[in-house]
Each structure stands twice: as structure tokens, then as C-alpha cells.
Coordinates of C-alpha atoms and ligand atoms in Angstrom, one line a residue:
M1 CA -0.1 0.0 -0.2
K2 CA 1.3 3.3 -1.3
E3 CA 2.2 5.6 1.9
L4 CA 2.3 9.4 1.6
R5 CA 4.4 11.3 3.6
N6 CA 4.3 15.1 4.5
Y7 CA 6.4 17.2 2.9
I8 CA 8.6 20.0 5.2
A9 CA 11.5 21.9 4.6
G10 CA 12.6 20.2 1.4
A11 CA 12.2 16.5 2.8
W12 CA 9.5 13.9 3.5
Q13 CA 8.5 13.3 6.9
S14 CA 6.0 10.7 8.9
P15 CA 3.7 12.6 11.3
V16 CA 5.1 13.5 15.0
K17 CA 2.3 11.4 16.5
N18 CA 3.0 8.5 14.0
Q19 CA -1.2 8.5 13.3
W20 CA -2.5 7.8 10.0
L21 CA -5.3 7.6 7.8
D22 CA -6.6 5.5 5.3
N23 CA -7.4 6.8 1.8
P24 CA -9.9 4.9 -0.6
E25 CA -10.2 4.8 -3.9
P26 CA -14.2 5.9 -4.8
A27 CA -14.5 4.1 -7.8
T28 CA -14.1 0.9 -5.8
G29 CA -14.7 1.8 -2.4
K30 CA -11.1 0.3 -1.4
V31 CA -8.7 1.9 0.6
Y32 CA -5.0 2.0 -1.7
S33 CA -2.7 4.4 0.3
R34 CA -2.4 6.1 3.9
L35 CA -1.7 9.5 5.1
P36 CA -0.3 11.2 8.0
D37 CA -3.1 12.3 10.3
S38 CA -1.2 15.3 10.9
T39 CA -1.4 17.3 14.5
A40 CA -0.1 20.7 15.8
E41 CA 3.3 19.3 16.2
D42 CA 3.5 18.8 12.5
V43 CA 2.3 22.2 11.9
Q44 CA 5.4 23.7 14.0
M45 CA 8.2 22.0 12.1
A46 CA 6.6 23.4 8.9
V47 CA 6.4 26.6 10.4
D48 CA 10.4 26.5 12.0
A49 CA 11.0 25.5 8.1
A50 CA 9.4 28.0 6.6
K51 CA 10.8 31.1 9.0
K52 CA 14.4 29.9 8.0
A53 CA 13.2 30.2 4.2
F54 CA 11.6 33.1 4.1
P55 CA 14.1 35.4 4.1
I56 CA 15.9 33.3 1.2
W57 CA 13.1 33.1 -0.7
S58 CA 11.4 36.8 -0.2
A59 CA 14.9 38.3 -1.1
M60 CA 15.7 36.4 -4.2
S61 CA 14.2 38.7 -7.7
V62 CA 11.0 38.2 -9.2
E63 CA 13.0 36.9 -12.0
E64 CA 14.5 34.5 -9.9
R65 CA 11.1 33.1 -8.5
S66 CA 9.6 33.2 -12.1
H67 CA 12.4 30.9 -13.2
I68 CA 11.9 28.2 -10.4
M69 CA 7.9 28.4 -10.7
L70 CA 8.4 27.9 -14.3
A71 CA 10.5 24.6 -13.7
I72 CA 8.1 23.5 -11.3
A73 CA 5.2 24.1 -14.2
Q74 CA 7.8 22.3 -16.9
E75 CA 8.0 19.1 -14.5
M76 CA 4.5 19.0 -14.1
K77 CA 4.3 18.7 -17.9
L78 CA 6.7 15.8 -17.9
S79 CA 4.7 14.0 -15.1
F80 CA 1.0 14.8 -17.1
E81 CA -0.3 11.5 -17.7
S82 CA 0.4 10.5 -14.3
L83 CA -0.9 13.2 -12.4
A84 CA -4.0 13.0 -14.5
E85 CA -4.2 9.2 -13.5
A86 CA -3.7 9.7 -9.9
E87 CA -6.2 12.5 -9.7
S88 CA -9.0 10.3 -11.3
K89 CA -7.8 7.4 -8.7
D90 CA -7.7 9.6 -5.9
Q91 CA -11.3 12.0 -6.3
G92 CA -13.4 9.4 -8.7
K93 CA -13.6 12.3 -11.9
P94 CA -13.1 10.6 -15.3
I95 CA -10.0 10.4 -16.8
H96 CA -10.6 12.3 -19.6
L97 CA -11.5 15.3 -17.2
S98 CA -8.4 15.0 -15.3
K99 CA -6.6 15.3 -18.8
V100 CA -8.9 17.9 -20.5
M101 CA -9.8 20.2 -17.3
D102 CA -7.8 19.5 -14.0
I103 CA -4.3 19.1 -14.7
P104 CA -4.1 21.7 -18.0
R105 CA -5.3 24.2 -15.4
A106 CA -3.3 23.7 -12.5
I107 CA 0.0 23.5 -14.6
Q108 CA -1.4 27.0 -16.2
N109 CA -2.1 28.1 -12.6
I110 CA 1.5 28.2 -11.8
E111 CA 2.5 29.7 -15.7
F112 CA 0.1 32.0 -15.0
F113 CA 1.5 33.5 -11.5
A114 CA 5.0 32.9 -12.7
T115 CA 4.6 35.5 -15.4
E116 CA 2.3 37.9 -13.8
I117 CA 4.4 38.3 -11.0
L118 CA 6.8 39.9 -14.1
H119 CA 4.1 42.4 -14.5
M120 CA 3.0 43.8 -10.8
A121 CA 3.5 46.9 -10.7
S122 CA 3.3 49.6 -7.8
E123 CA 1.3 52.9 -7.5
S124 CA 3.0 56.3 -6.6
H125 CA 1.1 59.6 -6.0
G126 CA 2.9 62.9 -6.5
T127 CA 2.3 66.2 -5.3
K128 CA 4.5 69.8 -5.0
G129 CA 7.1 68.5 -3.0
V130 CA 6.1 65.1 -2.3
L131 CA 6.0 61.9 -3.7
N132 CA 4.0 59.2 -2.2
Y133 CA 4.7 55.6 -3.7
T134 CA 3.5 52.3 -2.6
V135 CA 5.3 48.8 -1.4
H136 CA 3.5 45.4 -1.7
A137 CA 6.1 43.4 0.4
P138 CA 5.5 39.4 1.1
I139 CA 3.3 39.0 4.2
G140 CA 5.3 36.3 5.4
I141 CA 4.1 32.7 6.3
V142 CA 0.6 31.9 4.7
G143 CA -2.1 29.2 5.0
C144 CA -3.2 27.6 2.0
I145 CA -6.3 25.0 2.4
S146 CA -7.9 23.4 -0.4
P147 CA -11.2 20.9 -0.8
W148 CA -11.5 17.5 -2.6
N149 CA -13.3 18.3 -5.6
L150 CA -10.9 19.9 -8.0
P151 CA -7.8 18.7 -5.9
L152 CA -4.4 20.0 -7.9
Y153 CA -6.1 22.6 -9.8
L154 CA -7.4 24.7 -6.3
F155 CA -4.3 23.4 -4.6
T156 CA -2.4 25.2 -7.3
W157 CA -4.7 28.1 -7.6
K158 CA -3.8 29.3 -4.0
I159 CA 0.1 28.6 -3.5
A160 CA 0.9 29.8 -6.7
P161 CA 0.0 33.5 -6.0
A162 CA 1.6 33.0 -2.7
L163 CA 4.8 31.5 -3.8
A164 CA 5.1 34.4 -6.5
T165 CA 4.9 37.5 -4.2
G166 CA 7.7 35.6 -1.9
N167 CA 5.8 33.8 0.6
C168 CA 6.4 30.6 2.5
V169 CA 3.5 28.6 2.6
I170 CA 1.7 25.9 4.5
A171 CA -0.6 24.4 2.5
K172 CA -3.3 21.1 3.3
P173 CA -4.7 19.3 0.6
S174 CA -7.9 17.8 1.5
E175 CA -7.6 14.5 3.2
L176 CA -10.1 12.9 1.2
T177 CA -7.3 13.8 -2.0
P178 CA -3.9 13.9 -0.9
L179 CA -2.0 12.1 -4.0
T180 CA -1.5 14.6 -6.4
A181 CA -0.2 17.6 -3.9
T182 CA 2.4 14.9 -2.8
M183 CA 3.1 14.5 -6.4
F184 CA 3.6 17.9 -6.5
A185 CA 5.8 18.0 -3.9
E186 CA 8.2 15.9 -5.6
L187 CA 8.2 18.2 -8.8
C188 CA 9.2 21.1 -6.6
M189 CA 12.1 19.2 -5.4
K190 CA 13.2 18.6 -8.7
A191 CA 12.8 21.8 -10.3
G192 CA 15.0 23.2 -7.4
L193 CA 12.3 25.2 -5.4
P194 CA 14.6 26.1 -2.2
P195 CA 13.5 24.2 1.2
G196 CA 10.8 25.2 3.6
V197 CA 9.7 27.6 1.1
L198 CA 6.6 25.5 0.4
N199 CA 5.4 22.8 3.2
I200 CA 2.4 20.2 2.5
L201 CA 0.8 18.5 5.6
H202 CA -1.9 15.8 5.7
G203 CA -4.7 15.1 7.8
N204 CA -8.0 16.3 8.6
G205 CA -9.2 20.0 9.0
K206 CA -10.3 19.4 12.7
N207 CA -6.7 18.7 13.6
V208 CA -4.4 19.9 11.0
G209 CA -6.5 22.5 9.5
S210 CA -7.0 24.1 12.5
A211 CA -3.6 24.1 13.9
I212 CA -3.0 25.9 10.6
V213 CA -5.8 28.5 10.9
E214 CA -5.0 29.0 14.8
H215 CA -0.8 29.5 14.4
P216 CA 0.2 32.6 15.5
D217 CA 3.0 33.0 12.9
I218 CA 0.8 31.9 10.0
R219 CA -0.4 35.5 9.1
A220 CA -3.0 34.9 6.3
I221 CA -5.4 32.3 5.5
S222 CA -6.8 31.2 2.0
F223 CA -9.1 28.6 2.3
T224 CA -11.4 27.1 -0.1
G225 CA -14.5 24.9 0.7
G226 CA -17.4 25.1 2.8
T227 CA -19.6 27.9 4.2
V228 CA -19.8 26.3 7.8
T229 CA -16.2 25.9 7.9
G230 CA -15.4 29.1 6.2
E231 CA -17.4 30.4 9.0
H232 CA -15.4 28.8 12.0
I233 CA -12.3 29.3 10.4
A234 CA -13.3 33.0 10.2
S235 CA -14.6 32.9 13.8
K236 CA -10.7 32.0 14.6
A237 CA -8.9 33.8 12.4
A238 CA -10.4 36.8 12.9
P239 CA -9.6 37.9 16.4
M240 CA -6.1 37.3 15.3
F241 CA -6.2 39.8 12.6
K242 CA -4.9 37.5 9.7
K243 CA -5.8 37.9 6.3
L244 CA -8.7 36.3 5.1
S245 CA -9.7 35.0 2.0
L246 CA -12.4 32.5 1.9
E247 CA -14.0 31.0 -1.3
L248 CA -17.0 29.2 -0.3
G249 CA -20.5 27.2 -1.4
G250 CA -22.9 28.3 -3.9
K251 CA -26.3 27.3 -5.2
N252 CA -26.2 28.6 -8.7
P253 CA -28.7 29.5 -11.1
S254 CA -28.6 28.6 -14.9
I255 CA -31.5 31.4 -16.2
I256 CA -33.1 30.4 -20.0
F257 CA -35.1 32.7 -21.8
A258 CA -37.4 31.7 -24.0
D259 CA -34.8 33.4 -26.8
C260 CA -32.2 31.6 -26.3
D261 CA -30.5 29.3 -28.6
M262 CA -32.4 26.3 -27.5
Q263 CA -29.8 23.4 -28.8
E264 CA -26.4 24.9 -27.4
V265 CA -28.5 25.9 -24.0
V266 CA -29.3 22.4 -23.5
Q267 CA -26.0 20.9 -24.4
Q268 CA -24.3 23.7 -22.0
A269 CA -26.9 23.2 -19.2
V270 CA -26.1 19.3 -18.7
R271 CA -22.6 20.3 -18.7
S272 CA -23.1 22.8 -16.6
A273 CA -24.9 20.5 -14.3
F274 CA -23.3 17.2 -14.2
T275 CA -19.5 17.9 -14.8
N276 CA -17.0 16.4 -12.2
Q277 CA -20.3 14.8 -10.8
G278 CA -21.8 18.2 -10.4
E279 CA -18.8 18.3 -7.7
I280 CA -18.1 21.8 -8.9
C281 CA -18.9 24.6 -6.6
L282 CA -19.7 26.5 -10.1
C283 CA -22.1 24.0 -11.3
G284 CA -25.5 25.4 -12.4
S285 CA -27.7 23.3 -9.7
R286 CA -30.8 25.3 -9.9
I287 CA -32.3 25.7 -13.6
L288 CA -35.0 28.5 -14.0
I289 CA -36.7 28.4 -17.4
E290 CA -39.1 30.9 -18.7
D291 CA -42.6 29.4 -18.9
S292 CA -43.2 29.4 -22.9
V293 CA -40.0 27.2 -23.3
Y294 CA -40.3 25.2 -20.3
E295 CA -41.5 21.6 -21.6
V296 CA -39.0 22.1 -24.8
F297 CA -36.0 22.8 -22.7
R298 CA -37.2 19.6 -20.2
D299 CA -37.9 17.3 -22.7
A300 CA -34.4 17.8 -24.8
F301 CA -32.6 18.3 -21.5
I302 CA -34.2 15.0 -20.0
Q303 CA -33.1 13.0 -22.9
K304 CA -29.5 14.0 -22.9
V305 CA -29.4 13.3 -19.3
K306 CA -30.3 9.8 -20.1
Q307 CA -27.2 9.6 -22.9
L308 CA -24.7 9.9 -20.3
N309 CA -22.6 7.5 -19.3
I310 CA -21.7 6.5 -15.7
G311 CA -19.2 4.2 -14.3
D312 CA -15.6 3.1 -14.5
P313 CA -13.5 7.0 -14.0
F314 CA -10.8 5.0 -16.2
E315 CA -13.2 4.1 -19.2
D316 CA -13.0 5.6 -21.7
G317 CA -16.7 7.1 -22.5
T318 CA -17.3 7.7 -18.7
N319 CA -18.9 11.1 -18.6
L320 CA -19.7 10.6 -14.8
G321 CA -17.6 9.1 -12.3
A322 CA -17.9 8.2 -8.9
L323 CA -18.4 10.3 -5.7
V324 CA -15.4 11.0 -3.7
S325 CA -16.3 9.3 -0.7
K326 CA -18.8 7.4 1.0
S327 CA -20.4 10.0 3.2
H328 CA -20.5 12.1 0.6
W329 CA -22.4 10.0 -1.3
E330 CA -24.8 9.1 1.4
K331 CA -25.3 12.9 1.9
V332 CA -26.3 13.3 -2.1
L333 CA -28.5 10.2 -1.5
S334 CA -30.1 11.6 1.3
Y335 CA -30.9 14.9 -0.6
I336 CA -32.9 13.0 -3.2
Q337 CA -34.9 11.7 -0.8
L338 CA -35.6 14.8 1.1
A339 CA -36.5 16.2 -2.5
K340 CA -39.6 13.8 -2.9
E341 CA -40.6 14.3 0.8
E342 CA -40.6 18.0 -0.2
G343 CA -42.9 17.1 -3.3
G344 CA -40.2 17.1 -5.6
T345 CA -40.8 14.5 -9.1
I346 CA -37.7 13.0 -10.0
L347 CA -37.6 12.9 -14.0
C348 CA -34.7 11.1 -14.4
G349 CA -31.9 9.3 -12.0
G350 CA -32.3 9.0 -8.1
S351 CA -30.8 5.8 -7.5
P352 CA -27.2 4.8 -6.7
V353 CA -25.5 2.6 -9.4
H354 CA -23.1 -0.2 -8.9
P355 CA -21.5 -0.5 -12.1
Q356 CA -20.4 -4.4 -12.6
G357 CA -16.8 -5.5 -12.2
R358 CA -14.0 -3.3 -10.3
C359 CA -16.3 -1.1 -9.6
Q360 CA -19.4 -2.5 -8.3
D361 CA -18.6 -1.5 -4.8
G362 CA -17.5 2.4 -5.6
W363 CA -19.7 5.6 -4.7
F364 CA -21.8 5.9 -8.3
I365 CA -25.3 8.1 -8.4
E366 CA -27.2 8.6 -11.4
P367 CA -27.7 12.2 -12.7
T368 CA -31.0 13.4 -11.4
V369 CA -33.4 15.9 -12.4
I370 CA -36.2 17.1 -9.8
E371 CA -39.2 19.1 -11.2
G372 CA -42.1 20.7 -9.0
L373 CA -40.2 22.2 -6.2
G374 CA -40.5 26.0 -4.5
N375 CA -38.0 27.8 -4.3
D376 CA -38.1 27.9 -0.5
C377 CA -37.3 24.5 0.1
R378 CA -34.5 22.7 1.5
T379 CA -33.7 20.8 -1.6
N380 CA -33.4 24.4 -3.7
Q381 CA -31.9 26.6 -0.7
E382 CA -29.1 24.1 0.7
E383 CA -25.8 22.7 -1.2
I384 CA -25.9 19.3 -2.3
F385 CA -22.8 19.2 -4.0
G386 CA -23.4 16.1 -6.8
P387 CA -24.8 15.2 -9.6
V388 CA -28.7 16.7 -8.6
V389 CA -30.6 19.7 -10.3
T390 CA -34.1 20.9 -10.2
L391 CA -36.2 22.8 -12.7
Q392 CA -38.1 25.8 -11.9
R393 CA -40.4 28.0 -14.3
F394 CA -40.6 31.9 -14.5
S395 CA -42.6 34.0 -16.5
S396 CA -40.8 37.4 -16.1
E397 CA -37.0 38.9 -16.0
E398 CA -38.2 40.1 -12.2
E399 CA -39.6 36.2 -11.3
A400 CA -36.3 35.3 -12.7
I401 CA -34.4 37.8 -11.1
A402 CA -36.1 37.3 -7.4
L403 CA -35.4 33.1 -7.7
A404 CA -32.0 33.0 -8.9
N405 CA -31.4 35.9 -6.1
G406 CA -33.4 34.1 -3.5
T407 CA -30.7 32.2 -1.7
K408 CA -27.8 32.9 0.8
Y409 CA -25.1 31.9 -1.8
G410 CA -24.2 34.3 -4.4
L411 CA -21.1 32.5 -6.3
A412 CA -22.1 32.2 -10.0
A413 CA -25.1 32.6 -12.1
N414 CA -25.2 31.8 -16.1
V415 CA -27.8 33.4 -18.2
W416 CA -29.0 32.6 -21.7
T417 CA -30.8 34.8 -23.9
Q418 CA -30.0 36.5 -27.3
H419 CA -31.5 39.8 -26.5
L420 CA -28.2 41.8 -25.7
A421 CA -29.9 44.9 -23.4
K422 CA -31.5 41.9 -21.6
A423 CA -28.6 40.0 -20.8
H424 CA -26.7 43.0 -19.2
R425 CA -29.7 43.9 -17.0
I426 CA -29.9 40.5 -15.8
A427 CA -26.3 40.3 -15.4
H428 CA -26.4 43.8 -13.1
A429 CA -29.2 42.7 -11.1
L430 CA -27.9 39.5 -9.9
D431 CA -26.1 39.2 -6.6
F432 CA -23.2 36.9 -7.7
G433 CA -19.6 37.3 -8.1
I434 CA -19.4 35.6 -11.4
V435 CA -22.2 35.8 -14.2
W436 CA -21.7 34.0 -17.6
I437 CA -23.9 35.1 -20.4
N438 CA -24.3 32.3 -23.1
C439 CA -21.7 30.5 -21.3
W440 CA -20.7 28.4 -18.9
L441 CA -17.0 27.9 -17.0
I442 CA -15.0 29.8 -19.3
R443 CA -11.9 31.5 -17.5
D444 CA -9.7 34.2 -17.7
L445 CA -7.2 34.0 -14.8
R446 CA -7.1 37.7 -14.6
T447 CA -10.4 38.1 -13.6
P448 CA -11.6 38.7 -10.4
F449 CA -12.9 35.2 -8.9
G450 CA -15.4 35.0 -5.7
G451 CA -18.6 35.0 -4.1
M452 CA -21.2 37.5 -2.7
K453 CA -23.3 36.9 0.3
D454 CA -22.4 33.6 2.0
S455 CA -20.4 32.2 -1.0
G456 CA -17.2 34.3 0.5
V457 CA -15.2 37.3 1.4
G458 CA -12.4 38.6 -1.0
R459 CA -11.5 37.6 -4.6
E460 CA -9.2 35.7 -5.9
G461 CA -7.1 35.7 -9.5
G462 CA -5.2 37.7 -11.6
F463 CA -3.9 41.1 -9.4
E464 CA -6.4 40.4 -6.8
A465 CA -4.6 37.6 -5.6
L466 CA -1.2 38.8 -5.4
R467 CA -2.6 41.6 -3.6
F468 CA -4.1 39.5 -1.1
F469 CA -0.7 37.4 -0.5
T470 CA 1.4 41.1 0.1
E471 CA 1.1 43.7 2.7
T472 CA 0.9 47.5 1.5
K473 CA 3.1 49.9 2.6
N474 CA 3.1 53.5 1.4
V475 CA 6.4 55.5 1.9
C476 CA 5.5 59.4 1.8
V477 CA 8.9 61.5 0.7
K478 CA 9.4 65.2 1.2
F479 CA 11.8 66.6 -1.2
Ligands
NDP1 P1 -14.5 21.4 3.7 O1 -14.7 23.1 4.0 O2 -15.4 20.7 4.3 O3 -13.5 21.5 3.3 C1 -12.3 22.2 2.9 C2 -11.1 21.9 3.4 O4 -10.9 22.3 4.8 C3 -10.2 20.6 3.4 O5 -8.9 20.5 3.5 C4 -10.7 20.5 4.9 O6 -10.0 19.4 5.4 C5 -10.4 21.6 5.7 N1 -10.8 22.0 7.1 C6 -12.0 21.4 7.4 N2 -12.6 21.7 8.6 C7 -11.4 22.6 9.0 C8 -11.3 23.4 10.1 N3 -11.8 23.5 11.2 N4 -9.9 24.2 9.9 C9 -9.4 24.0 9.0 N5 -9.7 23.5 8.0 C10 -10.4 22.8 8.0 O7 -15.2 21.2 2.0 P2 -15.5 20.3 1.1 O8 -13.6 19.8 1.3 O9 -16.4 19.2 1.4 O10 -15.4 20.7 -0.3 C11 -16.6 21.2 -1.0 C12 -17.2 22.6 -0.5 O11 -16.3 23.5 -1.3 C13 -18.1 23.0 -1.1 O12 -19.2 23.5 -0.3 C14 -18.0 23.8 -2.2 O13 -18.9 24.9 -2.9 C15 -17.0 24.4 -1.6 N6 -16.1 24.9 -2.6 C16 -15.9 26.3 -3.0 C17 -15.2 26.8 -4.3 C18 -15.1 28.2 -4.6 O14 -14.5 28.5 -5.1 N7 -15.9 29.1 -3.8 C19 -14.5 25.7 -5.2 C20 -14.6 24.6 -4.8 C21 -15.4 23.8 -3.8 P3 -10.5 17.6 5.4 O15 -10.8 17.5 4.1 O16 -9.4 17.0 5.5 O17 -11.7 18.0 6.6

């Protein structure tokens, strides 16, 4: 059985307390590796290593840091196939998706911030006899905590801007998906990242996650995960005056107007609902459809959903793989049961799947479409984070906006209409950090990324991320 280790001070380390966690493969339900169940003692070791590394890393020129990060990206390219295989085995997603989305994007994250840092400028403000200029200095040691749905993709999305700006990082991937982060550490060693600049600790949130959040020498926390966890982290970090970036849950609407390109919408709505088994914070899980095209959309959508293949992530042609864990699988099934109790009609799916062969004990669920529920029920208010979507009708722009905005979340919305003015009107009225018009999940890494309301605090991406990982200082010179 594979044994993963923590990566501290540029070397592999077993957990101080010698406690371990099992890591099962979601597609088979069988344990295939174990990982450290790290504690505050391991965090202290990582902080000590980061303290030693900080003067070296922060003193390097941006060109030198950029050069090392580009070397890491190059190593990732050389390990592309094995990273993609590891991601699918660990997370349950189709291998095709790892190859077209997760691993390319993880590489792009490193390349993007390695080069963006070369273009980060500081401001100056001149007036008579006085010059103010602003310095963006690294914070020091920062913590990055990432979830299991897009493991290496979101892990690198956080650590890349942190490293580029000259910080040393203590990072924790989800305990459910530790594999690619561990492989990433190996590639960092090969690429010549100085020891202690990046330290990767495995283990569960309650132990090692909390110890990272509460360590007084870790001065900023960048977290992506559930809203309840985000609230808990904020309650611990805010009284310590740490910088906080929180990317949290969503309950995203797809808003479909009668004047849309229906063929394109049906195709994209299936993608937005079920990519990665619906385990993407940006997935459209509430589909709102204008009355006059409700039946047309519903019938075409159901027909397409029924064509999706569920099964072994390593088989060609699989569209939906396994859900990440048994407990998450049970949670999603319990929401399907809840939807029935709330009066919803299951139009397709709704059941667990047990594929024949090696995956018969894996955690699979049919893509599920539900209609007949009001916006206020729990099914339409709570994040399910699985292959489950609901359909609702609306009869006016005002009603569409009210339904879309009618949850505590505000992460992402997608809107489908050929009417230009209407598209802009709706986009401005929506309380979401990201609005896609006639598309879904097109990402330009320079744009601000993040949610409103209970979907988070702060923005990632582009210069927003570089600014988050720096302290801003103004210097005023009289001459
Ligand atoms: P969790 O909130 O359960 O966990 C996220 C990370 O936080 C994990 O590494 C977890 O560790 C860790 N963690 C848990 N408890 C604590 C704690 N008390 N202190 C510090 N760290 C802790 O989320 P999931 O992993 O279940 O991810 C799914 C959620 O992430 C969904 O709600 C989804 O919407 C959201 N998400 C948001 C995105 C966005 O950009 N807004 C993008 C992707 C996902 P461990 O797993 O070991 O317990």
C-alpha cells in the first residue's frame, strides 16, 4: 500500500504522532494508500522550516522566483499522464476530465502567476514637493487550505500567487484527495524550489487544518471549502487579525430565457449540471426556465441526461465517475430522498449505481433531475454538491431575478438569452460574484474570482490574488 508523507523543509516526514488515515479509491471503495493524520506538532515543524526559508525566498528577485516556478510547471508537463491518473483514482472523476481540465489548469495556474508577478506594478502619487509610493511586500508565512473536488487545480490556484509574491507556504490538501499534492511536492524538489518555501501537511481539517488557522506565525489564510467550515475558520482567524480569503459554497442558477439558442443551451446546461459529477462549486444546480419554453427545454434536457454514461473513471466514454467519499455519496442520496419528501418529482435518475466489475462497490449516483419544487424548500436552498439539479419556471425578468437571488449564496450564475440589453440588465441585477452570459465555466485567470453573500469574502485571480498575499505599505517622501 502506498504511504504518503508530509513534505516539510524539502524532505518527506512521517507525522510526529505516527497517526495515519486510510485513503480509499472512490470508484472501488477500497483503501489503496494511507496518509499522515498530522497535528499541531507537524504544523510547528513546517512553520520552523518556513521561517528559515523566508529570508532566502523573499530576497530573491521576481525573475528568479518566476524561473523556479516555471521549472515546476515544466516538471508537471513531464508528469502529465501520471498526475491525471492519480487525480482520477483519488477523486473519482473521469480520466478524460483530469486530462482536459484539472491537470492543464493546474499547470496553467503555476505558469500564470509565475509570469503575472513580472507585471505587478506599484502605484505612486505625486504632489508639490512630495512623492508617495506604495510597496507590496510579502506577508511572511501563509496558510492555504483546499478542498477535494478539484484537488490539484485548487491547490495550485492558491499556492502559486502566494509563492510568486515571495511568501513561504503551509498548505493542506483535503484528506480525501492527498495524492497529487504529494506528487507536486516531488516535482518542486526536482525543479529546485528551496527547502521550506512550500510545506505540505496531510490530515483532517479538525486537527491539522485548525492548527494552521490558529498558529500565530501564519499571518494569512486562503481557504476554499464549505460555508460552515469557512464560518468556523473566520471565527478563529479574525480575532487574530489574520488576512482572510474565503471561497465557499454555492447554489448557482442557470437562467434560460425563451429567446435563447435552445440547442446550445441544452448542451451547456447538461455540462454545467453534471461535469465532475456536479462536484464543482460553479455548477448550475437550479435551472430556471421561462414558462413558454419550459416543456421544450425539459424534454430535450432529460433526453440528453439519459445518454450520459456512469461508471469506471478509467473507461473511455465515461461521463460521470464516482462521488468522492461514502459519506458524501450518502449525503447526496439523502437530498434526493428529501426532494421526494418535499413533493418533488424525479424526472430521471435518483438512484445509486453499482457498475459491474471492479467498480461494483464504488460510490456512483445517476444524474438526477427534479421538478415541481418551490424556491424556498431545502432542496433548492442548500448546497447538494452532487449530480442533482432542479427545474423551476418563471414568467418574467423580475421573477427570474427574484428566484436567482433567492438563496443565501452568491457565487456564480449563467444566463441564456439572445437579447443583448436584457442580458446586461439581468447581469447587473444578479447578486453573484461571477455571471456568465451564453456560456459556462470560461475562465480568464486575470479576472476577479469569488462569491457574494455566504459564498465568500475576497476575490482570487489576477492581481487580486497577488495583492491578497502582500502587505501594502505607503512611503511618503518630502523633497
Ligand atoms: P470542507 O469545508 O469540508 O473542507 C475544505 C478544506 O478545509 C479541507 O481541506 C478540509 O480538510 C479543511 N477543513 C475542514 N475543517 C477545517 C477546520 N476546522 N479548520 C481548517 N481546515 C478545515 O469542504 P469540502 O472539502 O467538503 O469541499 C466542498 C465545498 O467546497 C463545497 O461547499 C464547495 O462549494 C466548496 N468549494 C468552493 C469553491 C469556491 O471557489 N467558492 C470551489 C470549490 C469548492 P478535510 O477534508 O481534511 O476535513
